[in-house]
Amino acid sequence: MKSVQQEVDERSTLAGTNKFELLLFRLGGDDNGNHNELFGINVFKIREIVAMPAITAVAGSPAHVLGVVNLRGQIIQVLDLPAIAGVKPKTGLNIMLVTEFARTTQAFAVESVEEIVRLDWSQVMSAESSAGSGMVTSIARLEGENGEPGRLAQVLDVETILRNMNPEAGSTINPQSVGARIQIKPGSIILAADDSVVARALIEQGLEAMGLPFVMTKSGKEAWEQLGSIANAAESEGKSVYDKVALVLTDLEMPEMDGFTLTRNIKKSARLANLPVVIHSSLSGTTNEEHVKNIGADAYVAKFSVEDLSSTLRRVLKQ
């Protein structure tokens, strides 16, 4: 029988099919030990899963920071995820999830790990309109087995959690750091897609600093529908979509339609194929970058450095 870690290693290459792997885990419940809700995190973000090692407390650490661990020579900060979520683990903090994304490595303490499930992004709905959506980016609908009712898993917005832990980090963008304003065809925009509240805010600040008009969407599906509407409007005016959209900037993991599928749809469309697409993602590593090349994206830039984003957009827009 495969271990959860083996599943992570074998399945982390899944991409380009509008499917993804979700690692399910429990954090705890209320004061009476009830309502032990199910949470999930994209397997792409998981570097490894280990039994909770000894943690060294660091003097003056922020609330919910348990301390640091020495994992094979790397010092990693450990965050108390149940405390951040406002719940109490019934059996203790037993498992450490080591995550690697957005240029950082950190670990989250959880109560227990359940399983890995393969889902289509169409099974994942945005949680932005629901309570507590600040740290939950979406809700995954899990099908029941053997006649059992389905379950719901809350997909954590790790970017928002980390930003809330350090709200001063990158809270403002210096326009001088992005250089001169980027010029695009008058009347055209940058179409951006990202499901994270924090990521959207940072992208908006960055594009404004670059002097780029933009339309922001919350999923690949919404971006794809926007592109269709823009293309139809352009044609009705005797123009092309290239007169209206200069570039598409998209995240990879998003509810309903991921960035891989959005990019592939654009590049296979007769009227959209020449639109530049830049992948802007917290998912790092050579495997993901190789997938990006295979689906025809014009560039990949890791979150979040406004300088790197600016230089990438300039290169793709030939400025």
Short mmCIF file of C-alpha atoms in Angstrom, two decimals:
data_model
loop_
_atom_site.label_atom_id
_atom_site.label_comp_id
_atom_site.label_asym_id
_atom_site.label_seq_id
_atom_site.Cartn_x
_atom_site.Cartn_y
_atom_site.Cartn_z
CA MET A 1 0.00 0.00 0.00
CA LYS A 2 1.37 3.40 -0.94
CA SER A 3 2.04 5.99 1.73
CA VAL A 4 0.62 9.48 1.51
CA GLN A 5 4.14 10.76 0.78
CA GLN A 6 4.47 8.35 -2.14
CA GLU A 7 1.16 9.61 -3.51
CA VAL A 8 2.47 13.18 -3.31
CA ASP A 9 5.66 12.27 -5.17
CA GLU A 10 3.90 10.27 -7.92
CA ARG A 11 0.97 12.58 -8.56
CA SER A 12 2.58 16.01 -8.32
CA THR A 13 3.20 15.98 -12.08
CA LEU A 14 -0.52 16.07 -12.89
CA ALA A 15 -1.25 19.16 -14.98
CA GLY A 16 -2.83 20.36 -18.16
CA THR A 17 -6.03 18.32 -17.85
CA ASN A 18 -8.06 20.73 -15.68
CA LYS A 19 -7.53 18.19 -12.89
CA PHE A 20 -5.48 18.39 -9.74
CA GLU A 21 -4.69 16.47 -6.58
CA LEU A 22 -5.97 17.69 -3.23
CA LEU A 23 -4.37 16.56 0.03
CA LEU A 24 -7.12 16.29 2.65
CA PHE A 25 -6.42 16.86 6.34
CA ARG A 26 -8.06 17.73 9.64
CA LEU A 27 -7.22 20.62 11.93
CA GLY A 28 -9.53 20.09 14.89
CA GLY A 29 -12.92 21.17 16.15
CA ASP A 30 -14.60 23.43 18.65
CA ASP A 31 -14.12 23.40 22.43
CA ASN A 32 -16.23 20.22 22.65
CA GLY A 33 -14.24 18.43 19.96
CA ASN A 34 -17.10 18.67 17.46
CA HIS A 35 -17.27 19.93 13.88
CA ASN A 36 -13.89 18.60 12.83
CA GLU A 37 -13.99 20.05 9.34
CA LEU A 38 -12.12 18.77 6.31
CA PHE A 39 -9.50 20.99 4.68
CA GLY A 40 -7.37 20.62 1.60
CA ILE A 41 -4.26 21.94 -0.09
CA ASN A 42 -3.06 21.39 -3.64
CA VAL A 43 -0.49 18.59 -3.81
CA PHE A 44 1.65 20.80 -6.04
CA LYS A 45 2.41 22.90 -2.96
CA ILE A 46 3.43 19.99 -0.73
CA ARG A 47 7.11 19.19 -0.61
CA GLU A 48 6.82 16.48 2.01
CA ILE A 49 4.77 15.18 4.93
CA VAL A 50 6.48 14.19 8.18
CA ALA A 51 5.54 13.22 11.70
CA MET A 52 5.81 16.26 13.95
CA PRO A 53 9.49 16.68 14.90
CA ALA A 54 10.86 18.57 17.89
CA ILE A 55 10.24 22.30 17.47
CA THR A 56 12.54 25.01 18.78
CA ALA A 57 10.59 28.00 20.05
CA VAL A 58 11.95 31.35 18.88
CA ALA A 59 11.81 34.28 21.29
CA GLY A 60 9.49 37.05 20.18
CA SER A 61 7.79 35.01 17.46
CA PRO A 62 4.40 36.25 16.21
CA ALA A 63 1.24 34.58 17.41
CA HIS A 64 0.58 31.17 15.82
CA VAL A 65 4.28 30.63 15.01
CA LEU A 66 5.29 27.50 16.92
CA GLY A 67 9.00 27.96 16.20
CA VAL A 68 11.45 26.38 13.79
CA VAL A 69 12.67 22.91 12.90
CA ASN A 70 15.92 21.70 11.39
CA LEU A 71 14.89 19.52 8.48
CA ARG A 72 17.98 17.98 6.88
CA GLY A 73 19.99 21.14 7.41
CA GLN A 74 17.26 23.59 6.42
CA ILE A 75 15.72 25.79 9.11
CA ILE A 76 11.97 25.98 8.50
CA GLN A 77 9.36 28.04 10.31
CA VAL A 78 6.38 26.03 11.64
CA LEU A 79 2.92 27.60 11.78
CA ASP A 80 0.07 26.44 14.01
CA LEU A 81 -2.61 26.01 11.34
CA PRO A 82 -5.42 24.96 13.73
CA ALA A 83 -4.84 28.10 15.81
CA ILE A 84 -4.88 30.23 12.67
CA ALA A 85 -8.19 28.61 11.68
CA GLY A 86 -9.61 29.09 15.18
CA VAL A 87 -10.02 25.42 16.06
CA LYS A 88 -8.49 23.03 18.59
CA PRO A 89 -6.92 19.67 17.66
CA LYS A 90 -8.44 16.85 19.67
CA THR A 91 -5.38 14.57 19.51
CA GLY A 92 -2.66 17.20 19.19
CA LEU A 93 -0.46 18.52 16.42
CA ASN A 94 0.72 15.24 14.95
CA ILE A 95 1.68 15.97 11.34
CA MET A 96 3.82 18.62 9.66
CA LEU A 97 3.11 19.63 6.05
CA VAL A 98 6.18 21.16 4.44
CA THR A 99 5.12 23.49 1.64
CA GLU A 100 7.21 25.13 -1.04
CA PHE A 101 5.79 27.89 -3.20
CA ALA A 102 6.04 31.60 -3.94
CA ARG A 103 9.81 31.50 -3.38
CA THR A 104 9.44 30.36 0.23
CA THR A 105 9.46 27.16 2.28
CA GLN A 106 7.38 26.83 5.44
CA ALA A 107 5.65 24.13 7.44
CA PHE A 108 2.12 23.85 8.79
CA ALA A 109 1.22 21.79 11.84
CA VAL A 110 -2.04 19.84 11.46
CA GLU A 111 -3.86 17.21 13.46
CA SER A 112 -4.14 14.43 10.89
CA VAL A 113 -3.83 13.67 7.18
CA GLU A 114 -6.66 11.76 5.52
CA GLU A 115 -6.01 11.01 1.85
CA ILE A 116 -5.26 12.43 -1.57
CA VAL A 117 -8.15 12.81 -4.01
CA ARG A 118 -8.10 13.63 -7.70
CA LEU A 119 -10.59 16.29 -8.71
CA ASP A 120 -11.58 18.26 -11.74
CA TRP A 121 -11.42 22.02 -11.22
CA SER A 122 -15.10 22.12 -12.22
CA GLN A 123 -15.80 20.43 -8.85
CA VAL A 124 -14.28 23.42 -7.05
CA MET A 125 -16.34 26.54 -6.45
CA SER A 126 -15.12 29.92 -5.28
CA ALA A 127 -15.63 30.56 -1.56
CA GLU A 128 -15.29 34.31 -1.82
CA SER A 129 -18.95 34.96 -1.01
CA SER A 130 -18.96 32.65 2.02
CA ALA A 131 -17.97 33.46 5.59
CA GLY A 132 -14.32 33.08 6.44
CA SER A 133 -13.27 33.28 2.81
CA GLY A 134 -10.20 35.27 3.80
CA MET A 135 -8.26 32.04 4.38
CA VAL A 136 -10.40 29.69 2.27
CA THR A 137 -10.12 30.30 -1.44
CA SER A 138 -12.62 27.68 -2.61
CA ILE A 139 -14.83 24.73 -1.67
CA ALA A 140 -14.23 21.31 -3.22
CA ARG A 141 -17.16 18.94 -3.68
CA LEU A 142 -16.07 15.36 -3.01
CA GLU A 143 -18.21 12.57 -4.38
CA GLY A 144 -19.45 9.93 -1.96
CA GLU A 145 -18.64 6.25 -2.36
CA ASN A 146 -20.88 3.18 -1.98
CA GLY A 147 -23.99 5.29 -1.64
CA GLU A 148 -22.51 7.57 1.00
CA PRO A 149 -23.24 11.30 0.79
CA GLY A 150 -20.58 13.56 -0.67
CA ARG A 151 -18.32 15.76 1.44
CA LEU A 152 -17.09 19.31 1.23
CA ALA A 153 -13.46 20.30 1.74
CA GLN A 154 -12.27 23.84 2.31
CA VAL A 155 -9.29 24.65 0.08
CA LEU A 156 -6.93 26.91 1.97
CA ASP A 157 -5.59 30.13 0.48
CA VAL A 158 -2.07 29.73 1.80
CA GLU A 159 -0.95 33.01 0.22
CA THR A 160 -3.52 34.92 2.26
CA ILE A 161 -2.63 33.03 5.44
CA LEU A 162 1.05 33.88 5.09
CA ARG A 163 0.30 37.48 4.20
CA ASN A 164 -1.94 37.82 7.26
CA MET A 165 0.89 36.49 9.40
CA ASN A 166 3.13 39.27 8.10
CA PRO A 167 0.82 42.05 6.87
CA GLU A 168 3.63 44.57 6.41
CA ALA A 169 5.54 42.45 3.90
CA GLY A 170 5.09 43.85 0.44
CA SER A 171 2.06 45.90 1.51
CA THR A 172 3.01 48.74 -0.84
CA ILE A 173 4.76 48.85 -4.18
CA ASN A 174 7.24 51.53 -5.12
CA PRO A 175 6.46 52.63 -8.70
CA GLN A 176 10.15 53.36 -9.24
CA SER A 177 10.95 49.67 -8.76
CA VAL A 178 9.10 48.76 -11.97
CA GLY A 179 10.76 51.35 -14.18
CA ALA A 180 9.13 53.48 -16.87
CA ARG A 181 5.45 53.00 -17.70
CA ILE A 182 4.76 50.16 -20.11
CA GLN A 183 3.02 51.25 -23.29
CA ILE A 184 0.38 49.09 -24.96
CA LYS A 185 -2.04 49.78 -27.81
CA PRO A 186 -4.50 52.55 -26.83
CA GLY A 187 -7.83 51.06 -25.78
CA SER A 188 -6.34 47.65 -24.94
CA ILE A 189 -5.98 46.04 -21.52
CA ILE A 190 -4.18 43.31 -19.61
CA LEU A 191 -6.62 40.51 -18.73
CA ALA A 192 -5.58 38.95 -15.41
CA ALA A 193 -6.93 35.91 -13.57
CA ASP A 194 -6.24 34.84 -9.97
CA ASP A 195 -8.49 33.33 -7.31
CA SER A 196 -6.54 34.61 -4.29
CA VAL A 197 -7.73 37.88 -2.73
CA VAL A 198 -4.18 38.76 -1.67
CA ALA A 199 -2.66 37.87 -5.02
CA ARG A 200 -5.24 39.94 -6.90
CA ALA A 201 -4.50 42.96 -4.71
CA LEU A 202 -0.76 42.64 -5.35
CA ILE A 203 -1.24 42.17 -9.08
CA GLU A 204 -3.52 45.19 -9.27
CA GLN A 205 -0.98 47.33 -7.42
CA GLY A 206 1.79 46.11 -9.70
CA LEU A 207 -0.11 46.72 -12.95
CA GLU A 208 -1.14 50.18 -11.76
CA ALA A 209 2.50 50.99 -10.97
CA MET A 210 3.41 49.89 -14.51
CA GLY A 211 0.72 52.17 -15.95
CA LEU A 212 -1.14 49.21 -17.45
CA PRO A 213 -4.96 49.22 -17.67
CA PHE A 214 -6.38 45.85 -16.71
CA VAL A 215 -9.45 43.73 -16.12
CA MET A 216 -9.18 41.35 -13.15
CA THR A 217 -11.02 38.02 -13.03
CA LYS A 218 -11.26 35.38 -10.30
CA SER A 219 -10.96 32.14 -12.27
CA GLY A 220 -9.85 30.71 -15.57
CA LYS A 221 -13.47 30.19 -16.54
CA GLU A 222 -14.31 33.84 -15.90
CA ALA A 223 -11.25 34.94 -17.89
CA TRP A 224 -12.18 32.64 -20.78
CA GLU A 225 -15.73 34.03 -20.84
CA GLN A 226 -14.37 37.58 -20.73
CA LEU A 227 -12.12 36.85 -23.69
CA GLY A 228 -15.08 35.53 -25.66
CA SER A 229 -17.13 38.63 -24.90
CA ILE A 230 -14.24 40.96 -25.74
CA ALA A 231 -13.56 39.15 -29.02
CA ASN A 232 -17.24 39.32 -30.00
CA ALA A 233 -17.38 43.03 -29.18
CA ALA A 234 -14.22 43.67 -31.18
CA GLU A 235 -15.59 41.85 -34.22
CA SER A 236 -18.83 43.84 -34.05
CA GLU A 237 -16.69 46.98 -34.27
CA GLY A 238 -14.71 45.66 -37.22
CA LYS A 239 -11.66 45.06 -35.04
CA SER A 240 -9.87 42.01 -33.62
CA VAL A 241 -9.35 40.87 -30.07
CA TYR A 242 -5.72 42.02 -30.38
CA ASP A 243 -6.99 45.61 -30.49
CA LYS A 244 -8.67 45.04 -27.11
CA VAL A 245 -6.34 42.71 -25.18
CA ALA A 246 -2.57 43.10 -25.09
CA LEU A 247 -1.74 40.13 -22.86
CA VAL A 248 -3.29 37.52 -20.56
CA LEU A 249 -1.75 37.11 -17.10
CA THR A 250 -2.99 34.00 -15.32
CA ASP A 251 -2.50 31.98 -12.17
CA LEU A 252 -2.38 28.18 -12.51
CA GLU A 253 -4.59 26.79 -9.74
CA MET A 254 -8.08 28.30 -9.87
CA PRO A 255 -11.61 27.00 -9.34
CA GLU A 256 -13.75 25.90 -12.31
CA MET A 257 -10.91 26.19 -14.86
CA ASP A 258 -7.20 26.18 -14.13
CA GLY A 259 -4.55 28.28 -15.83
CA PHE A 260 -3.22 25.35 -17.84
CA THR A 261 -6.64 24.80 -19.44
CA LEU A 262 -7.19 28.53 -19.98
CA THR A 263 -3.82 28.84 -21.74
CA ARG A 264 -4.41 25.76 -23.87
CA ASN A 265 -7.87 27.04 -24.89
CA ILE A 266 -6.40 30.39 -25.92
CA LYS A 267 -3.58 28.86 -27.94
CA LYS A 268 -5.95 26.46 -29.75
CA SER A 269 -8.47 29.18 -30.62
CA ALA A 270 -8.29 30.49 -34.18
CA ARG A 271 -9.11 34.04 -33.12
CA LEU A 272 -7.05 34.12 -29.90
CA ALA A 273 -3.97 32.03 -30.65
CA ASN A 274 -1.57 34.97 -30.99
CA LEU A 275 -2.48 36.50 -27.64
CA PRO A 276 0.58 36.48 -25.35
CA VAL A 277 -0.03 34.46 -22.18
CA VAL A 278 2.12 34.84 -19.07
CA ILE A 279 1.76 32.31 -16.27
CA HIS A 280 2.07 33.97 -12.84
CA SER A 281 2.05 31.29 -10.20
CA SER A 282 3.17 30.35 -6.72
CA LEU A 283 3.72 26.80 -7.99
CA SER A 284 7.42 26.57 -8.68
CA GLY A 285 9.83 23.93 -9.91
CA THR A 286 11.12 22.66 -13.25
CA THR A 287 8.17 20.27 -13.71
CA ASN A 288 5.61 23.07 -13.66
CA GLU A 289 7.75 25.27 -15.90
CA GLU A 290 8.04 22.42 -18.40
CA HIS A 291 4.24 22.03 -18.44
CA VAL A 292 3.94 25.77 -19.05
CA LYS A 293 6.18 25.48 -22.12
CA ASN A 294 4.27 22.46 -23.41
CA ILE A 295 0.91 24.26 -23.43
CA GLY A 296 2.33 27.20 -25.36
CA ALA A 297 2.52 29.92 -22.70
CA ASP A 298 4.84 32.76 -23.66
CA ALA A 299 6.48 33.11 -20.23
CA TYR A 300 6.42 31.98 -16.61
CA VAL A 301 7.07 34.20 -13.60
CA ALA A 302 6.95 33.10 -9.97
CA LYS A 303 4.92 35.04 -7.39
CA PHE A 304 5.41 37.61 -6.11
CA SER A 305 8.10 40.02 -7.19
CA VAL A 306 6.79 43.13 -8.90
CA GLU A 307 10.24 43.67 -10.43
CA ASP A 308 10.26 40.20 -11.98
CA LEU A 309 6.67 40.61 -13.15
CA SER A 310 7.50 43.96 -14.75
CA SER A 311 10.60 42.65 -16.54
CA THR A 312 8.68 39.59 -17.80
CA LEU A 313 5.81 41.68 -19.16
CA ARG A 314 8.27 44.05 -20.85
CA ARG A 315 10.05 41.13 -22.50
CA VAL A 316 6.84 39.50 -23.75
CA LEU A 317 5.41 42.84 -24.92
CA LYS A 318 8.79 43.61 -26.55
CA GLN A 319 9.49 46.80 -24.62
#
